Amino acid sequence: MGVPRALSLAPVSPPVRWPDQTLDVAALRAAGHRPVPFRDVVLKVHQRCNLACDYCYVYTMADQSWRDRPLIMEPATWQATAARMAEHAAAHSLPAMRLVLHGGEPLLAGLERLSRLVADFRTAFDGDCRLDVQIQTNAVLLDTELLDFFVRENIQVGVSLDGTAADNDRHRRRADGRGSFAEVDRALRLLGRPPYRDVFAGLLCTVDPSTEPVAAYEALLAYHPTEIDLLIPHANWSAPPERDAADWLISVFDRWYGAPRRETGIRLFEDVIALVLGAPSRSEQVGLSPVAVAVVESDGAIEQVDSLKSSYPGACGTGLTVFDDPLDAALDHPGIVARQIGVDALCATCQACPVQRVCGGGHYAHRYRPGRGFLNPTVYCADMLKLIGHISNRVDTDLRRRIRPA
């Protein structure tokens, strides 16, 4: 009669997860792989946020490690980070590195602490490498005192906003349900004035495919950003998206691309166009360019890009800290190596895909499948094919029109 499956005593091998458990970094090194040094370090200066956005990968998704980390970064931690960054820059003769102040909400750290932190980083970078500083904020706490500091220190300010007031307040709310649009609108109007305009780095918008796309885009455009980042909502094969995103993105692309003059940059679209024409990308959403970003958490842990928190607990971890390890040590972590080896990090489906060089497998976090890890197509595969095909066709049509013999 046999043993029922649920009661079987046969040993079950745990699933093997790629790349952490199966990517042979030593073999890659022996075959000639040379890591790309980090250019950006994202610093988690504060672990909490004054908003409760319902799609946040830090607080609402798989990894909840923020609960066990220090509320705020201590001076010893950022000083160790500054020393590691300067060490890394010197070791690789880098002309510049970028420090991104992040959270949570980094403005919760307060002006005095941020001022001390930036001063310590500037002191550490007293050699040949330039330190560029940026802050990514929800802008609720942004005021003239902070902006004066950002202007003095040439700190570029990126702001998160999701379109119209109704679009934004559907998701970007306080814990008590109050929307954030009015406060962000006030801050952006302030940021748009001289002399603050010079430190306005642009807007980050998380796409909601249920909203009216052109209205959302034009609401962002009203603040005259130099650049807009459109972020496809984080999802993967264990938590797939509720709706497709391609039609929303295509509507915005057509409005943006068809404008009589360039109104703003949209990184995703510009990267797809560049890749279609044979150039590299700047974004981790598309293309095969090596990712050169490390994250330092409030406790000093050196981690991979924090969007991986959307996949499974511990997905960002490297086991390294700024107190004990140089940044170079993270360059041999399988998860970071996988983001730097291009087509060799793609699954068989993606390697056979005609748009693989442009898509690049899509956003790495969106490839996760339980038991298999990240060696899969993006869960947005159909969306990426549709979007890339549409952009490619429009660019191809324009090029043919412009080079057509008289």
Coordinates of N, CA, C and O in Angstrom, one line a residue, residues 163-250:
G163 N 2.3 61.0 -8.9 CA 1.3 61.5 -9.9 C 0.4 62.5 -9.3 O 0.8 63.4 -8.5
T164 N -0.9 62.5 -9.6 CA -1.8 63.4 -9.1 C -2.0 63.2 -7.6 O -1.6 62.2 -7.1
A165 N -2.8 64.2 -7.0 CA -3.1 64.1 -5.6 C -3.8 62.8 -5.3 O -3.4 62.1 -4.3
A166 N -4.8 62.4 -6.1 CA -5.5 61.2 -5.9 C -4.6 60.0 -6.1 O -4.7 59.0 -5.3
D167 N -3.8 60.0 -7.1 CA -2.9 58.9 -7.4 C -1.9 58.7 -6.2 O -1.7 57.5 -5.7
N168 N -1.3 59.8 -5.8 CA -0.3 59.7 -4.7 C -0.9 59.2 -3.4 O -0.4 58.4 -2.7
D169 N -2.1 59.8 -3.0 CA -2.6 59.5 -1.7 C -3.3 58.2 -1.7 O -3.8 57.8 -0.6
R170 N -3.5 57.5 -2.8 CA -4.0 56.2 -2.7 C -3.0 55.2 -2.1 O -3.4 54.3 -1.4
H171 N -1.7 55.5 -2.2 CA -0.7 54.6 -1.7 C 0.3 55.3 -0.7 O 0.7 54.6 0.3
R172 N 0.6 56.6 -0.9 CA 1.6 57.2 -0.1 C 0.9 58.0 1.0 O 0.7 59.2 0.9
R173 N 0.6 57.3 2.1 CA -0.2 57.9 3.2 C 0.6 57.7 4.5 O 1.5 56.9 4.6
R174 N 0.2 58.5 5.5 CA 0.6 58.3 6.8 C 0.0 57.1 7.5 O -1.0 56.6 6.9
A175 N 0.5 56.7 8.6 CA -0.1 55.5 9.3 C -1.5 55.7 9.6 O -2.3 54.7 9.7
D176 N -2.0 56.9 9.9 CA -3.4 57.2 10.2 C -4.3 57.3 9.0 O -5.5 57.7 9.1
G177 N -3.7 57.1 7.8 CA -4.5 57.2 6.6 C -4.5 58.5 5.9 O -5.0 58.6 4.7
R178 N -3.9 59.6 6.5 CA -3.9 60.9 5.8 C -2.9 60.8 4.6 O -1.8 60.3 4.8
G179 N -3.3 61.4 3.6 CA -2.4 61.5 2.4 C -1.2 62.4 2.6 O -1.2 63.3 3.5
S180 N -0.3 62.3 1.7 CA 1.0 63.1 1.8 C 1.1 64.1 0.7 O 2.0 64.9 0.7
F181 N 0.2 64.1 -0.3 CA 0.4 65.0 -1.4 C 0.5 66.5 -1.1 O 1.4 67.1 -1.6
A182 N -0.3 67.0 -0.2 CA -0.3 68.4 0.0 C 1.1 68.8 0.6 O 1.6 69.9 0.2
E183 N 1.7 68.0 1.5 CA 3.0 68.4 2.1 C 4.1 68.2 1.0 O 5.0 69.1 1.0
V184 N 4.0 67.2 0.2 CA 5.0 67.1 -0.9 C 4.9 68.2 -1.9 O 5.9 68.7 -2.4
D185 N 3.7 68.5 -2.3 CA 3.5 69.6 -3.2 C 4.1 70.9 -2.7 O 4.8 71.7 -3.4
R186 N 3.9 71.2 -1.4 CA 4.5 72.4 -0.8 C 6.0 72.4 -0.9 O 6.6 73.4 -1.3
A187 N 6.6 71.2 -0.6 CA 8.0 71.1 -0.6 C 8.6 71.2 -2.1 O 9.6 71.8 -2.3
L188 N 7.9 70.6 -3.0 CA 8.3 70.7 -4.4 C 8.2 72.1 -5.0 O 9.1 72.5 -5.8
R189 N 7.2 72.8 -4.6 CA 7.1 74.2 -5.0 C 8.3 75.0 -4.4 O 8.9 75.9 -5.1
L190 N 8.7 74.7 -3.2 CA 9.8 75.4 -2.6 C 11.1 75.0 -3.3 O 12.0 75.8 -3.6
L191 N 11.2 73.7 -3.6 CA 12.4 73.2 -4.3 C 12.6 73.7 -5.7 O 13.7 73.8 -6.2
G192 N 11.5 74.1 -6.3 CA 11.5 74.7 -7.6 C 12.0 76.1 -7.7 O 12.2 76.7 -8.8
R193 N 12.1 76.8 -6.6 CA 12.5 78.2 -6.6 C 14.1 78.3 -6.6 O 14.8 77.5 -6.1
P194 N 14.6 79.5 -7.1 CA 16.0 79.8 -7.0 C 16.2 80.1 -5.5 O 15.4 80.7 -4.9
P195 N 17.4 79.7 -4.9 CA 18.5 78.9 -5.5 C 18.4 77.4 -5.4 O 19.3 76.7 -5.8
Y196 N 17.2 77.0 -4.9 CA 17.1 75.5 -4.6 C 16.9 74.7 -5.9 O 17.2 73.5 -5.8
R197 N 16.5 75.3 -6.9 CA 16.3 74.6 -8.2 C 17.5 73.8 -8.6 O 17.4 72.7 -9.2
D198 N 18.7 74.3 -8.3 CA 19.9 73.7 -8.8 C 20.2 72.4 -8.1 O 21.0 71.6 -8.6
V199 N 19.6 72.1 -7.0 CA 19.8 70.8 -6.3 C 18.6 69.8 -6.4 O 18.6 68.8 -5.8
F200 N 17.7 70.2 -7.3 CA 16.5 69.3 -7.5 C 17.0 68.2 -8.5 O 17.1 68.5 -9.7
A201 N 17.1 67.0 -8.0 CA 17.6 65.9 -8.9 C 16.5 65.2 -9.7 O 16.8 64.5 -10.7
G202 N 15.3 65.4 -9.3 CA 14.2 64.8 -10.1 C 13.2 64.0 -9.2 O 13.3 64.1 -8.0
L203 N 12.3 63.3 -9.9 CA 11.2 62.7 -9.2 C 11.2 61.2 -9.4 O 11.6 60.7 -10.5
L204 N 10.8 60.4 -8.4 CA 10.7 59.0 -8.4 C 9.2 58.6 -8.3 O 8.6 59.0 -7.3
C205 N 8.7 57.9 -9.3 CA 7.3 57.6 -9.3 C 7.1 56.1 -9.4 O 7.6 55.5 -10.3
T206 N 6.4 55.5 -8.4 CA 6.0 54.1 -8.5 C 4.8 54.0 -9.4 O 3.7 54.6 -9.0
V207 N 4.8 53.2 -10.4 CA 3.7 53.1 -11.4 C 2.5 52.4 -10.7 O 2.7 51.3 -10.1
D208 N 1.3 52.9 -10.9 CA 0.1 52.2 -10.5 C -0.7 52.1 -11.8 O -1.3 53.0 -12.3
P209 N -0.7 50.8 -12.4 CA -1.4 50.6 -13.7 C -2.9 50.9 -13.6 O -3.5 51.0 -14.7
S210 N -3.5 51.1 -12.5 CA -4.9 51.4 -12.4 C -5.2 52.9 -12.6 O -6.4 53.3 -12.7
T211 N -4.2 53.7 -12.6 CA -4.4 55.1 -12.7 C -4.4 55.6 -14.2 O -4.0 54.8 -15.0
E212 N -4.7 56.8 -14.4 CA -4.7 57.4 -15.8 C -3.3 57.8 -16.1 O -2.8 58.7 -15.4
P213 N -2.6 57.2 -17.0 CA -1.2 57.3 -17.1 C -0.7 58.8 -17.5 O 0.2 59.3 -17.0
V214 N -1.4 59.3 -18.5 CA -1.0 60.6 -19.0 C -1.2 61.7 -17.9 O -0.4 62.6 -17.7
A215 N -2.4 61.6 -17.2 CA -2.6 62.5 -16.1 C -1.6 62.4 -15.0 O -1.1 63.5 -14.5
A216 N -1.1 61.2 -14.7 CA -0.1 61.0 -13.7 C 1.2 61.7 -14.2 O 1.9 62.4 -13.4
Y217 N 1.6 61.4 -15.4 CA 2.8 62.0 -16.0 C 2.8 63.5 -16.0 O 3.7 64.2 -15.6
E218 N 1.7 64.1 -16.4 CA 1.6 65.5 -16.5 C 1.6 66.2 -15.1 O 2.0 67.3 -15.0
A219 N 1.1 65.5 -14.1 CA 1.1 66.0 -12.8 C 2.6 66.1 -12.3 O 3.0 67.0 -11.6
L220 N 3.4 65.1 -12.7 CA 4.8 65.1 -12.3 C 5.5 66.2 -13.1 O 6.4 66.9 -12.6
L221 N 5.2 66.3 -14.4 CA 5.8 67.3 -15.2 C 5.6 68.7 -14.8 O 6.4 69.6 -15.0
A222 N 4.5 69.0 -14.1 CA 4.2 70.3 -13.6 C 5.3 70.9 -12.7 O 5.4 72.1 -12.5
Y223 N 6.1 70.0 -12.1 CA 7.1 70.5 -11.2 C 8.5 70.7 -11.9 O 9.5 71.0 -11.3
H224 N 8.4 70.5 -13.2 CA 9.6 70.8 -14.1 C 10.8 70.0 -13.6 O 12.0 70.5 -13.5
P225 N 10.7 68.7 -13.4 CA 11.9 67.9 -13.0 C 12.8 67.7 -14.2 O 12.4 67.6 -15.3
T226 N 14.1 67.7 -13.9 CA 15.0 67.4 -15.0 C 15.0 65.9 -15.4 O 15.3 65.6 -16.5
E227 N 14.5 65.1 -14.5 CA 14.4 63.6 -14.8 C 13.3 63.0 -13.9 O 13.1 63.4 -12.8
I228 N 12.7 62.0 -14.5 CA 11.7 61.2 -13.8 C 12.1 59.7 -13.8 O 12.4 59.2 -14.9
D229 N 12.1 59.1 -12.7 CA 12.3 57.6 -12.7 C 10.9 57.0 -12.5 O 10.3 57.3 -11.5
L230 N 10.6 56.1 -13.4 CA 9.3 55.4 -13.3 C 9.7 54.0 -12.8 O 10.4 53.2 -13.5
L231 N 9.2 53.6 -11.6 CA 9.5 52.3 -11.0 C 8.4 51.4 -11.2 O 7.3 51.6 -10.6
I232 N 8.6 50.3 -11.8 CA 7.5 49.2 -11.9 C 7.4 48.6 -10.5 O 8.3 48.3 -9.9
P233 N 6.1 48.4 -10.1 CA 5.9 47.9 -8.7 C 6.7 46.6 -8.5 O 6.7 45.7 -9.3
H234 N 7.3 46.5 -7.3 CA 8.1 45.3 -7.0 C 7.1 44.1 -6.9 O 6.2 44.1 -6.1
A235 N 7.5 43.0 -7.6 CA 6.7 41.8 -7.6 C 7.7 40.7 -8.0 O 8.8 41.0 -8.6
N236 N 7.3 39.4 -7.8 CA 8.1 38.3 -8.3 C 7.2 37.1 -8.4 O 6.0 37.2 -8.3
W237 N 7.8 35.9 -8.7 CA 7.0 34.8 -9.0 C 6.2 34.2 -7.8 O 5.3 33.4 -7.9
S238 N 6.6 34.6 -6.6 CA 5.9 34.2 -5.4 C 4.8 35.2 -5.0 O 3.9 34.9 -4.3
A239 N 5.0 36.4 -5.5 CA 4.0 37.5 -5.2 C 3.8 38.3 -6.5 O 4.3 39.4 -6.7
P240 N 3.1 37.7 -7.5 CA 3.0 38.4 -8.8 C 2.2 39.6 -8.8 O 1.4 39.9 -7.9
P241 N 2.4 40.5 -9.8 CA 1.7 41.8 -9.8 C 0.2 41.6 -10.1 O -0.2 40.6 -10.7
E242 N -0.6 42.5 -9.5 CA -2.1 42.4 -9.7 C -2.5 42.7 -11.1 O -3.5 42.2 -11.6
R243 N -1.7 43.6 -11.8 CA -2.1 44.1 -13.1 C -0.8 44.2 -14.0 O 0.3 44.5 -13.4
D244 N -1.0 44.1 -15.3 CA 0.1 44.4 -16.2 C 0.4 45.9 -16.2 O -0.4 46.7 -15.9
A245 N 1.7 46.2 -16.5 CA 2.2 47.6 -16.5 C 2.5 48.1 -17.9 O 2.6 49.3 -18.0
A246 N 2.5 47.3 -18.9 CA 3.0 47.7 -20.2 C 2.1 48.8 -20.8 O 2.7 49.8 -21.3
D247 N 0.8 48.7 -20.8 CA 0.0 49.7 -21.5 C 0.1 51.0 -20.8 O 0.1 52.1 -21.5
W248 N 0.2 51.1 -19.5 CA 0.4 52.3 -18.7 C 1.7 53.0 -19.2 O 1.8 54.2 -19.5
L249 N 2.8 52.2 -19.2 CA 4.1 52.7 -19.6 C 4.1 53.2 -21.1 O 4.7 54.2 -21.4
I250 N 3.4 52.5 -21.9 CA 3.4 52.8 -23.4 C 2.6 54.1 -23.5 O 3.0 55.0 -24.4

